[in-house]
mmCIF file of C-alpha atoms in Angstrom:
data_model
loop_
_atom_site.group_PDB
_atom_site.id
_atom_site.type_symbol
_atom_site.label_atom_id
_atom_site.label_comp_id
_atom_site.label_asym_id
_atom_site.label_seq_id
_atom_site.Cartn_x
_atom_site.Cartn_y
_atom_site.Cartn_z
ATOM 1 C CA MET V 618 41.689 37.513 38.831
ATOM 2 C CA ARG V 619 38.409 39.360 38.462
ATOM 3 C CA LYS V 620 38.657 39.054 34.651
ATOM 4 C CA ILE V 621 39.073 35.271 35.003
ATOM 5 C CA ASN V 622 36.092 35.012 37.204
ATOM 6 C CA ILE V 623 33.955 36.902 34.708
ATOM 7 C CA LEU V 624 35.202 34.529 32.061
ATOM 8 C CA ASN V 625 34.363 31.500 34.191
ATOM 9 C CA ARG V 626 30.930 32.912 35.007
ATOM 10 C CA LYS V 627 30.188 33.423 31.333
ATOM 11 C CA LYS V 628 31.252 29.880 30.542
ATOM 12 C CA ILE V 629 29.072 28.479 33.243
ATOM 13 C CA ILE V 630 26.102 30.515 31.951
ATOM 14 C CA ILE V 631 26.611 29.411 28.389
ATOM 15 C CA THR V 632 27.077 25.859 29.504
ATOM 16 C CA ILE V 633 23.854 26.045 31.472
ATOM 17 C CA SER V 634 21.945 27.709 28.723
ATOM 18 C CA VAL V 635 23.058 25.007 26.237
ATOM 19 C CA ILE V 636 22.049 22.248 28.611
ATOM 20 C CA LEU V 637 18.636 23.796 29.223
ATOM 21 C CA CYS V 638 18.163 24.235 25.427
ATOM 22 C CA ILE V 639 18.919 20.631 24.897
ATOM 23 C CA LEU V 640 16.724 19.492 27.678
ATOM 24 C CA ALA V 641 13.890 21.685 26.393
ATOM 25 C CA LEU V 642 14.391 20.126 22.932
ATOM 26 C CA LEU V 643 14.411 16.701 24.267
ATOM 27 C CA ILE V 644 11.194 17.247 26.323
ATOM 28 C CA LEU V 645 9.454 18.660 23.264
ATOM 29 C CA PHE V 646 10.601 15.679 21.191
ATOM 30 C CA LEU V 647 9.238 13.307 23.779
ATOM 31 C CA VAL V 648 5.983 15.066 24.142
ATOM 32 C CA TYR V 649 5.826 15.085 20.258
ATOM 33 C CA VAL V 650 6.457 11.288 20.240
ATOM 34 C CA PHE V 651 4.138 10.264 23.064
ATOM 35 C CA ASN V 652 1.329 12.915 22.867
ATOM 36 C CA GLY V 653 -0.758 12.368 19.785
ATOM 37 C CA LYS V 654 -2.787 15.674 20.083
ATOM 38 C CA PHE V 655 0.345 17.738 20.628
ATOM 39 C CA ARG V 656 1.989 15.925 17.768
ATOM 40 C CA ASN V 657 -0.952 16.582 15.438
ATOM 41 C CA TRP V 658 -1.093 20.266 16.426
ATOM 42 C CA THR V 659 2.644 20.598 15.836
ATOM 43 C CA ASP V 660 2.445 18.858 12.347
ATOM 44 C CA ILE V 661 -0.293 21.229 11.129
ATOM 45 C CA ASN V 662 0.902 24.464 12.720
ATOM 46 C CA ILE V 663 4.613 24.262 13.134
ATOM 47 C CA LEU V 664 5.882 21.725 10.542
ATOM 48 C CA ARG V 665 3.375 22.900 7.925
ATOM 49 C CA LYS V 666 2.346 19.503 6.749
ATOM 50 C CA ASN V 667 -1.142 20.882 5.757
ATOM 51 C CA LEU V 668 -1.307 21.392 2.013
ATOM 52 C CA SER V 669 -3.931 22.771 -0.153
ATOM 53 C CA GLU V 670 -4.361 23.134 -3.964
ATOM 54 C CA LYS V 671 -2.490 26.374 -4.132
ATOM 55 C CA ASP V 672 0.617 24.633 -2.642
ATOM 56 C CA ILE V 673 1.137 21.817 -5.049
ATOM 57 C CA GLN V 674 1.635 20.876 -8.779
ATOM 58 C CA THR V 675 -1.023 19.596 -11.172
ATOM 59 C CA ILE V 676 -1.285 17.581 -14.376
ATOM 60 C CA SER V 677 -4.088 18.604 -16.778
ATOM 61 C CA LEU V 678 -6.112 15.726 -18.343
ATOM 62 C CA ASN V 679 -7.816 15.585 -21.572
ATOM 63 C CA THR V 680 -11.353 14.866 -20.676
ATOM 64 C CA GLU V 681 -12.294 13.433 -24.050
ATOM 65 C CA LYS V 682 -9.919 10.579 -23.415
ATOM 66 C CA ASN V 683 -10.204 7.541 -21.172
ATOM 67 C CA ASN V 684 -7.293 8.324 -18.748
ATOM 68 C CA GLN V 685 -6.195 5.569 -16.503
ATOM 69 C CA ILE V 686 -3.698 6.595 -13.841
ATOM 70 C CA HIS V 687 -1.286 4.769 -11.567
ATOM 71 C CA VAL V 688 1.599 5.891 -9.362
ATOM 72 C CA TYR V 689 4.721 3.921 -8.576
ATOM 73 C CA ASN V 690 8.153 4.788 -7.268
ATOM 74 C CA ASN V 691 8.830 8.493 -8.438
ATOM 75 C CA TYR V 692 6.529 8.338 -11.424
ATOM 76 C CA ILE V 693 2.842 9.148 -12.391
ATOM 77 C CA ALA V 694 1.703 6.863 -15.183
ATOM 78 C CA ILE V 695 -1.195 8.022 -17.412
ATOM 79 C CA LEU V 696 -2.438 5.595 -20.032
ATOM 80 C CA ASN V 697 -4.802 6.583 -22.813
ATOM 81 C CA ASP V 698 -4.921 5.714 -26.612
ATOM 82 C CA LYS V 699 -2.460 2.654 -25.929
ATOM 83 C CA THR V 700 0.256 5.127 -24.854
ATOM 84 C CA ILE V 701 1.512 5.278 -21.285
ATOM 85 C CA THR V 702 3.066 8.728 -20.427
ATOM 86 C CA LEU V 703 5.337 9.134 -17.373
ATOM 87 C CA TYR V 704 5.451 12.295 -15.331
ATOM 88 C CA ASN V 705 7.739 13.202 -12.379
ATOM 89 C CA SER V 706 6.807 14.655 -9.085
ATOM 90 C CA TYR V 707 6.851 18.128 -10.529
ATOM 91 C CA GLY V 708 4.242 17.222 -13.167
ATOM 92 C CA GLU V 709 6.849 17.409 -15.937
ATOM 93 C CA LYS V 710 6.522 14.733 -18.708
ATOM 94 C CA ILE V 711 9.433 12.222 -18.864
ATOM 95 C CA THR V 712 8.679 9.856 -21.702
ATOM 96 C CA ALA V 713 5.932 8.153 -23.484
ATOM 97 C CA ILE V 714 5.731 4.352 -24.330
ATOM 98 C CA ASP V 715 3.480 2.643 -26.746
ATOM 99 C CA ILE V 716 1.728 -0.473 -25.455
ATOM 100 C CA ASN V 717 -0.839 -2.644 -26.914
ATOM 101 C CA ILE V 718 -3.241 -2.212 -24.019
ATOM 102 C CA ASN V 719 -6.471 -0.149 -23.852
ATOM 103 C CA SER V 720 -8.286 -0.954 -20.537
ATOM 104 C CA ALA V 721 -5.590 -1.551 -17.989
ATOM 105 C CA LEU V 722 -5.019 -3.542 -14.720
ATOM 106 C CA PHE V 723 -2.076 -2.113 -12.986
ATOM 107 C CA ASP V 724 0.178 -3.420 -10.208
ATOM 108 C CA SER V 725 3.491 -2.083 -8.969
ATOM 109 C CA SER V 726 6.236 -2.681 -6.422
ATOM 110 C CA GLN V 727 9.020 -0.131 -5.985
ATOM 111 C CA LYS V 728 10.658 0.507 -9.454
ATOM 112 C CA TYR V 729 8.451 -2.110 -11.354
ATOM 113 C CA LEU V 730 5.090 -1.581 -13.034
ATOM 114 C CA ALA V 731 3.045 -4.450 -14.449
ATOM 115 C CA ILE V 732 0.296 -3.606 -16.868
ATOM 116 C CA ALA V 733 -2.289 -5.905 -18.426
ATOM 117 C CA GLU V 734 -5.404 -5.789 -20.672
ATOM 118 C CA GLU V 735 -8.405 -6.438 -18.374
ATOM 119 C CA LYS V 736 -10.254 -9.424 -19.749
ATOM 120 C CA GLY V 737 -7.734 -9.483 -22.562
ATOM 121 C CA ASN V 738 -4.532 -11.476 -22.977
ATOM 122 C CA GLU V 739 -1.812 -8.584 -23.202
ATOM 123 C CA ILE V 740 0.669 -8.109 -20.420
ATOM 124 C CA CYS V 741 3.829 -6.130 -20.024
ATOM 125 C CA LEU V 742 6.485 -4.917 -17.537
ATOM 126 C CA LEU V 743 8.302 -1.613 -16.964
ATOM 127 C CA LEU V 744 11.351 -0.886 -14.844
ATOM 128 C CA ASP V 745 11.347 2.753 -14.064
ATOM 129 C CA LYS V 746 10.866 4.403 -17.433
ATOM 130 C CA THR V 747 12.042 1.438 -19.381
ATOM 131 C CA TYR V 748 9.830 -1.116 -21.163
ATOM 132 C CA LEU V 749 11.147 -4.533 -20.433
ATOM 133 C CA TRP V 750 8.927 -7.120 -22.073
ATOM 134 C CA GLY V 751 5.428 -7.847 -23.324
ATOM 135 C CA GLU V 752 3.630 -11.149 -23.752
ATOM 136 C CA GLU V 753 0.156 -12.644 -24.754
ATOM 137 C CA LEU V 754 -1.504 -15.066 -22.342
ATOM 138 C CA GLU V 755 -4.006 -17.761 -22.867
ATOM 139 C CA GLY V 756 -7.617 -16.843 -21.654
ATOM 140 C CA GLU V 757 -8.758 -13.431 -20.107
ATOM 141 C CA ILE V 758 -6.617 -11.764 -17.675
ATOM 142 C CA LEU V 759 -8.343 -11.160 -14.327
ATOM 143 C CA GLN V 760 -5.435 -10.016 -12.117
ATOM 144 C CA ILE V 761 -1.634 -9.257 -12.159
ATOM 145 C CA HIS V 762 0.839 -9.023 -9.361
ATOM 146 C CA VAL V 763 4.489 -8.003 -9.377
ATOM 147 C CA ASN V 764 7.013 -8.191 -6.513
ATOM 148 C CA LYS V 765 9.922 -5.852 -5.799
ATOM 149 C CA ASN V 766 12.287 -8.062 -7.745
ATOM 150 C CA GLY V 767 10.232 -7.823 -10.954
ATOM 151 C CA TYR V 768 8.720 -11.288 -10.786
ATOM 152 C CA VAL V 769 5.051 -11.143 -12.175
ATOM 153 C CA VAL V 770 2.090 -13.646 -11.690
ATOM 154 C CA ALA V 771 -1.004 -13.278 -13.853
ATOM 155 C CA ILE V 772 -4.365 -14.855 -13.038
ATOM 156 C CA SER V 773 -6.516 -15.617 -16.045
ATOM 157 C CA THR V 774 -9.561 -17.661 -17.069
ATOM 158 C CA ASP V 775 -10.879 -19.625 -20.030
ATOM 159 C CA ALA V 776 -13.736 -21.842 -20.998
ATOM 160 C CA THR V 777 -12.201 -24.920 -19.460
ATOM 161 C CA HIS V 778 -10.572 -23.462 -16.268
ATOM 162 C CA LYS V 779 -11.964 -21.078 -13.602
ATOM 163 C CA SER V 780 -8.263 -20.014 -12.935
ATOM 164 C CA ILE V 781 -4.928 -20.085 -14.503
ATOM 165 C CA VAL V 782 -1.754 -18.948 -12.843
ATOM 166 C CA THR V 783 1.101 -17.833 -15.035
ATOM 167 C CA PHE V 784 4.477 -16.897 -13.569
ATOM 168 C CA PHE V 785 7.173 -14.761 -15.378
ATOM 169 C CA SER V 786 10.653 -13.896 -14.537
ATOM 170 C CA PRO V 787 11.784 -10.230 -14.600
ATOM 171 C CA GLU V 788 13.163 -10.885 -18.134
ATOM 172 C CA GLY V 789 9.672 -12.132 -19.275
ATOM 173 C CA LYS V 790 10.530 -15.755 -19.379
ATOM 174 C CA LYS V 791 7.431 -17.969 -18.585
ATOM 175 C CA ILE V 792 8.538 -20.011 -15.557
ATOM 176 C CA PHE V 793 5.330 -22.135 -15.191
ATOM 177 C CA THR V 794 1.635 -22.304 -15.726
ATOM 178 C CA SER V 795 -0.853 -23.976 -13.279
ATOM 179 C CA TYR V 796 -4.376 -24.696 -13.969
ATOM 180 C CA PHE V 797 -7.430 -24.798 -11.575
ATOM 181 C CA ALA V 798 -10.550 -26.245 -13.174
ATOM 182 C CA THR V 799 -13.110 -25.678 -10.385
ATOM 183 C CA THR V 800 -11.881 -23.051 -7.932
ATOM 184 C CA ARG V 801 -11.558 -19.327 -8.302
ATOM 185 C CA ILE V 802 -8.447 -17.391 -7.191
ATOM 186 C CA VAL V 803 -9.472 -14.201 -5.638
ATOM 187 C CA ASP V 804 -5.882 -12.940 -4.869
ATOM 188 C CA ALA V 805 -2.258 -13.846 -5.272
ATOM 189 C CA SER V 806 1.041 -12.653 -3.841
ATOM 190 C CA ILE V 807 4.743 -13.457 -4.618
ATOM 191 C CA SER V 808 7.296 -13.960 -1.900
ATOM 192 C CA ASN V 809 10.233 -11.633 -1.403
ATOM 193 C CA ASP V 810 12.595 -14.448 -2.261
ATOM 194 C CA ASN V 811 10.671 -15.254 -5.491
ATOM 195 C CA LYS V 812 10.244 -18.952 -4.365
ATOM 196 C CA TYR V 813 6.610 -19.096 -3.661
ATOM 197 C CA ILE V 814 3.212 -17.695 -4.626
ATOM 198 C CA ALA V 815 0.432 -17.439 -2.092
ATOM 199 C CA ILE V 816 -3.171 -17.609 -3.534
ATOM 200 C CA GLY V 817 -6.365 -17.097 -1.934
ATOM 201 C CA GLU V 818 -8.707 -19.837 -3.367
ATOM 202 C CA LEU V 819 -12.483 -19.866 -3.158
ATOM 203 C CA ASP V 820 -14.691 -22.943 -3.859
ATOM 204 C CA THR V 821 -18.385 -22.015 -4.348
ATOM 205 C CA SER V 822 -19.470 -25.237 -6.012
ATOM 206 C CA GLY V 823 -21.069 -26.721 -2.864
ATOM 207 C CA THR V 824 -23.701 -25.359 -0.456
ATOM 208 C CA ILE V 825 -21.053 -23.983 1.778
ATOM 209 C CA ILE V 826 -18.333 -21.578 0.803
ATOM 210 C CA LYS V 827 -14.734 -23.005 1.295
ATOM 211 C CA SER V 828 -11.756 -20.871 1.290
ATOM 212 C CA ASN V 829 -7.989 -21.897 1.161
ATOM 213 C CA VAL V 830 -4.733 -20.217 1.189
ATOM 214 C CA LYS V 831 -2.396 -22.292 -1.031
ATOM 215 C CA ILE V 832 1.312 -21.892 -1.385
ATOM 216 C CA LEU V 833 2.736 -22.768 -4.699
ATOM 217 C CA SER V 834 6.263 -23.801 -4.881
ATOM 218 C CA VAL V 835 8.253 -22.295 -8.086
ATOM 219 C CA LYS V 836 10.684 -25.248 -7.683
ATOM 220 C CA ASN V 837 7.999 -27.912 -7.426
ATOM 221 C CA ALA V 838 6.201 -26.368 -10.500
ATOM 222 C CA GLN V 839 9.427 -26.450 -12.560
ATOM 223 C CA GLU V 840 10.158 -30.033 -11.588
ATOM 224 C CA ASN V 841 6.529 -31.300 -11.861
ATOM 225 C CA PRO V 842 3.799 -29.022 -13.119
ATOM 226 C CA GLU V 843 1.104 -31.298 -11.872
ATOM 227 C CA ASN V 844 2.344 -30.724 -8.227
ATOM 228 C CA THR V 845 2.915 -27.037 -7.531
ATOM 229 C CA VAL V 846 1.342 -26.914 -4.033
ATOM 230 C CA GLU V 847 3.802 -26.584 -1.167
ATOM 231 C CA TYR V 848 1.128 -26.618 1.390
ATOM 232 C CA MET V 849 -2.560 -25.537 1.858
ATOM 233 C CA TYR V 850 -4.216 -23.856 4.938
ATOM 234 C CA LYS V 851 -7.947 -24.516 5.084
ATOM 235 C CA LEU V 852 -10.078 -21.812 6.502
ATOM 236 C CA ASP V 853 -13.278 -22.400 8.421
ATOM 237 C CA ASP V 854 -16.260 -23.317 6.336
ATOM 238 C CA GLY V 855 -18.213 -20.343 5.364
ATOM 239 C CA VAL V 856 -15.395 -17.938 5.614
ATOM 240 C CA LEU V 857 -14.702 -15.771 2.487
ATOM 241 C CA ILE V 858 -11.122 -14.898 1.762
ATOM 242 C CA THR V 859 -10.637 -11.682 -0.139
ATOM 243 C CA ASN V 860 -6.977 -10.758 -0.002
ATOM 244 C CA VAL V 861 -3.455 -12.295 0.571
ATOM 245 C CA LYS V 862 -0.143 -10.481 1.001
ATOM 246 C CA TYR V 863 3.343 -11.960 1.346
ATOM 247 C CA GLN V 864 5.406 -9.971 3.900
ATOM 248 C CA SER V 865 8.794 -10.535 5.548
ATOM 249 C CA LYS V 866 9.912 -14.017 6.746
ATOM 250 C CA ASN V 867 7.370 -15.554 4.401
ATOM 251 C CA GLN V 868 4.378 -14.372 6.522
ATOM 252 C CA ILE V 869 1.031 -14.168 4.630
ATOM 253 C CA ALA V 870 -1.317 -11.423 5.855
ATOM 254 C CA CYS V 871 -4.950 -12.312 5.013
ATOM 255 C CA ILE V 872 -8.104 -10.387 4.802
ATOM 256 C CA LEU V 873 -11.261 -12.407 5.454
ATOM 257 C CA ASP V 874 -14.832 -11.379 5.445
ATOM 258 C CA ASN V 875 -14.779 -11.734 9.332
ATOM 259 C CA GLY V 876 -11.500 -10.351 10.021
ATOM 260 C CA LEU V 877 -7.762 -10.122 9.613
ATOM 261 C CA GLY V 878 -4.752 -12.338 10.336
ATOM 262 C CA VAL V 879 -1.495 -13.837 9.481
ATOM 263 C CA ILE V 880 -0.406 -17.301 8.342
ATOM 264 C CA LYS V 881 3.076 -18.547 9.169
ATOM 265 C CA ASP V 882 4.344 -22.060 9.236
ATOM 266 C CA ASN V 883 0.728 -23.332 8.456
ATOM 267 C CA THR V 884 -0.612 -21.612 11.478
ATOM 268 C CA TYR V 885 -3.172 -18.784 11.460
ATOM 269 C CA LYS V 886 -2.882 -15.970 14.135
ATOM 270 C CA GLU V 887 -6.064 -13.798 14.228
ATOM 271 C CA ILE V 888 -5.364 -10.110 14.613
ATOM 272 C CA VAL V 889 -8.860 -8.579 14.639
ATOM 273 C CA ARG V 890 -12.304 -10.212 14.190
ATOM 274 C CA ILE V 891 -15.243 -8.209 12.927
ATOM 275 C CA GLU V 892 -17.871 -8.651 15.522
ATOM 276 C CA ASN V 893 -19.767 -5.331 15.093
ATOM 277 C CA ASP V 894 -19.995 -2.307 12.772
ATOM 278 C CA GLN V 895 -17.375 -0.407 14.530
ATOM 279 C CA ILE V 896 -14.638 -2.178 12.506
ATOM 280 C CA THR V 897 -14.914 -0.259 9.141
ATOM 281 C CA TYR V 898 -11.861 -0.965 7.077
ATOM 282 C CA LEU V 899 -9.017 -3.539 6.848
ATOM 283 C CA THR V 900 -5.919 -3.582 4.815
ATOM 284 C CA ASN V 901 -2.699 -5.599 4.509
ATOM 285 C CA ASN V 902 -1.082 -3.807 1.639
ATOM 286 C CA PHE V 903 2.298 -3.306 3.573
ATOM 287 C CA ASN V 904 5.717 -4.855 3.906
ATOM 288 C CA ASN V 905 5.383 -5.760 7.598
ATOM 289 C CA TYR V 906 2.193 -4.392 8.939
ATOM 290 C CA VAL V 907 -1.625 -4.705 8.738
ATOM 291 C CA ALA V 908 -4.119 -1.921 9.740
ATOM 292 C CA TYR V 909 -7.757 -1.678 10.538
ATOM 293 C CA ILE V 910 -9.984 1.248 11.504
ATOM 294 C CA GLU V 911 -12.266 1.140 14.594
ATOM 295 C CA GLU V 912 -14.980 3.861 14.614
ATOM 296 C CA GLU V 913 -15.792 5.356 17.941
ATOM 297 C CA THR V 914 -18.965 7.519 18.607
ATOM 298 C CA THR V 915 -17.832 10.772 20.525
ATOM 299 C CA GLY V 916 -21.089 12.744 20.476
ATOM 300 C CA LEU V 917 -24.240 13.444 18.533
ATOM 301 C CA PHE V 918 -23.302 13.006 14.717
ATOM 302 C CA LYS V 919 -19.642 12.904 15.692
ATOM 303 C CA ALA V 920 -17.253 9.983 15.378
ATOM 304 C CA GLN V 921 -13.572 9.285 15.913
ATOM 305 C CA SER V 922 -11.463 6.948 13.824
ATOM 306 C CA ASN V 923 -8.905 4.875 15.616
ATOM 307 C CA VAL V 924 -6.416 3.445 13.069
ATOM 308 C CA HIS V 925 -4.811 0.420 14.509
ATOM 309 C CA ILE V 926 -1.470 -0.311 12.901
ATOM 310 C CA VAL V 927 -0.108 -3.747 13.811
ATOM 311 C CA ASN V 928 3.426 -5.047 13.265
ATOM 312 C CA THR V 929 3.003 -8.601 11.989
ATOM 313 C CA SER V 930 6.453 -9.730 13.197
ATOM 314 C CA ASP V 931 5.927 -8.869 16.835
ATOM 315 C CA PHE V 932 2.339 -7.940 16.890
ATOM 316 C CA GLN V 933 3.053 -4.509 18.563
ATOM 317 C CA GLU V 934 0.308 -1.978 17.901
ATOM 318 C CA LYS V 935 0.268 1.667 17.282
ATOM 319 C CA ILE V 936 -2.944 3.751 17.131
ATOM 320 C CA TYR V 937 -3.476 6.971 15.185
ATOM 321 C CA LYS V 938 -6.568 8.869 16.366
ATOM 322 C CA LEU V 939 -8.407 11.053 13.815
ATOM 323 C CA ASP V 940 -11.304 13.264 14.963
ATOM 324 C CA TYR V 941 -13.518 12.244 11.947
ATOM 325 C CA ALA V 942 -15.323 9.349 10.500
ATOM 326 C CA THR V 943 -13.294 7.908 7.631
ATOM 327 C CA LYS V 944 -14.828 7.427 4.312
ATOM 328 C CA ASP V 945 -12.047 5.300 2.879
ATOM 329 C CA ILE V 946 -8.683 3.989 3.425
ATOM 330 C CA PHE V 947 -5.817 3.318 1.007
ATOM 331 C CA ALA V 948 -2.332 1.674 1.888
ATOM 332 C CA ASN V 949 0.983 1.240 -0.088
ATOM 333 C CA ASP V 950 3.981 -0.331 1.378
ATOM 334 C CA SER V 951 4.454 1.862 4.567
ATOM 335 C CA ILE V 952 1.898 4.698 3.870
ATOM 336 C CA ILE V 953 -1.740 4.810 4.839
ATOM 337 C CA ALA V 954 -4.136 7.395 3.341
ATOM 338 C CA LEU V 955 -7.272 8.307 5.277
ATOM 339 C CA ASN V 956 -9.969 9.989 3.216
ATOM 340 C CA ILE V 957 -12.537 11.934 5.246
ATOM 341 C CA GLY V 958 -14.205 13.674 2.165
ATOM 342 C CA THR V 959 -12.456 16.912 1.238
ATOM 343 C CA GLU V 960 -9.396 16.194 3.354
ATOM 344 C CA ILE V 961 -6.923 13.288 3.160
ATOM 345 C CA TYR V 962 -4.371 12.334 5.801
ATOM 346 C CA PHE V 963 -1.154 10.450 4.828
ATOM 347 C CA ILE V 964 0.361 8.608 7.843
ATOM 348 C CA ASP V 965 3.180 6.194 8.150
ATOM 349 C CA THR V 966 3.274 2.880 9.903
ATOM 350 C CA ASN V 967 4.596 4.507 13.039
ATOM 351 C CA GLY V 968 1.353 6.342 13.305
ATOM 352 C CA TRP V 969 2.846 9.731 12.370
ATOM 353 C CA LEU V 970 1.420 12.274 9.955
ATOM 354 C CA LYS V 971 3.512 12.838 6.797
ATOM 355 C CA LYS V 972 1.020 15.231 4.935
ATOM 356 C CA LYS V 973 -2.505 16.422 5.046
ATOM 357 C CA TYR V 974 -4.218 17.627 1.948
ATOM 358 C CA THR V 975 -7.301 19.819 1.795
ATOM 359 C CA ALA V 976 -9.299 19.760 -1.394
ATOM 360 C CA ASN V 977 -11.758 22.198 -2.836
ATOM 361 C CA GLN V 978 -14.009 19.320 -3.708
ATOM 362 C CA GLU V 979 -14.847 15.740 -2.724
ATOM 363 C CA ILE V 980 -11.850 13.274 -2.893
ATOM 364 C CA THR V 981 -12.832 9.953 -4.508
ATOM 365 C CA ASN V 982 -9.761 8.609 -6.307
ATOM 366 C CA VAL V 983 -6.300 8.371 -4.720
ATOM 367 C CA LYS V 984 -3.267 6.705 -6.168
ATOM 368 C CA PHE V 985 0.216 6.900 -4.345
ATOM 369 C CA SER V 986 3.710 5.213 -3.770
ATOM 370 C CA GLU V 987 5.993 5.809 -0.777
ATOM 371 C CA ASN V 988 7.340 8.928 -2.411
ATOM 372 C CA LEU V 989 4.370 10.750 -3.985
ATOM 373 C CA ALA V 990 0.590 10.777 -4.078
ATOM 374 C CA THR V 991 -2.041 11.905 -6.532
ATOM 375 C CA ILE V 992 -5.588 13.091 -6.133
ATOM 376 C CA ILE V 993 -7.440 12.185 -9.354
ATOM 377 C CA TYR V 994 -10.259 14.188 -10.879
ATOM 378 C CA LYS V 995 -11.750 14.020 -14.244
ATOM 379 C CA ASP V 996 -9.777 16.959 -15.584
ATOM 380 C CA LYS V 997 -6.636 17.031 -13.542
ATOM 381 C CA VAL V 998 -4.168 15.137 -11.337
ATOM 382 C CA ILE V 999 -3.071 16.836 -8.175
ATOM 383 C CA ILE V 1000 0.410 15.879 -6.961
ATOM 384 C CA VAL V 1001 1.346 15.605 -3.317
ATOM 385 C CA ASN V 1002 4.988 14.921 -2.474
ATOM 386 C CA LEU V 1003 5.266 12.680 0.584
#
């Protein structure tokens, strides 16, 4: 009987210990989730998300060449001498592809990389490490955009038209071309279902700037090239549009010179308006979010960056607080990079830190995908796996 009591007592102690451990872990997790300062301390000191140059891989660059660099999916693409060389996240060379492009415009979405000759007429598309197609366009290419399905839109100009929109299938088939004689297209984005193209259009011919967001229908363009516009949203007179981005449910996130908002069903919902110099950066380069930075003075020569991350489906907001003034912000799909000089913080759209990188010199050029980031200097590329 005594032996049985001892065994029961041991079981009770073990059970209580397990429950206490689970409760302690649950409490720590909840504190980590809801306490930003504790989470930042844990990220840096426990989870070791703080990296420096000694912790990572690098790719050496030939400084005698004009190296142009882009990051997409799991690859680092370096273009020089009309050859694009792909490296993996360990800095190992994967392949080299010859392309007829010298000075490049890049755009990527997941596994697709579009490349064009800036102010030239060559354009091509890669899928992972495979060259899919190349074409020559009329006029000089000013912009290119690719969506996650491999559809490509190019914006060019010629002596007759301020803007020309050319739309390609993933196989390189030209689906339609649309001409704009008097207005300039400042940005374009392809919907996730490949049925529409949103363009930010600017008319500076009059005394007052006029900005529009036009939705071009691929179906309309194929049936009647003279009638491509599905609908148009007119912004207030004097407002300058700078960026458009198709997101889920055919919402269009727009950056204006006076703020940030979303167009859906021909209605504009404002998210933030710039009314003072505390709003320093705006970005919409996400799948379902927009973000902006609000600087807050915390002392003499001290500032805090409050990064507001807003879900454009339900307009719920998360805030990531950084005890420094931000010098630049970069965004890609679901990652935000905050550059504060010699340090860069990579956070996700939940407002959680993924990695922090500390450099030996000023950071000025950053390229990244959801999977990896690069810090680019004249003689080397530093690789940060996210």
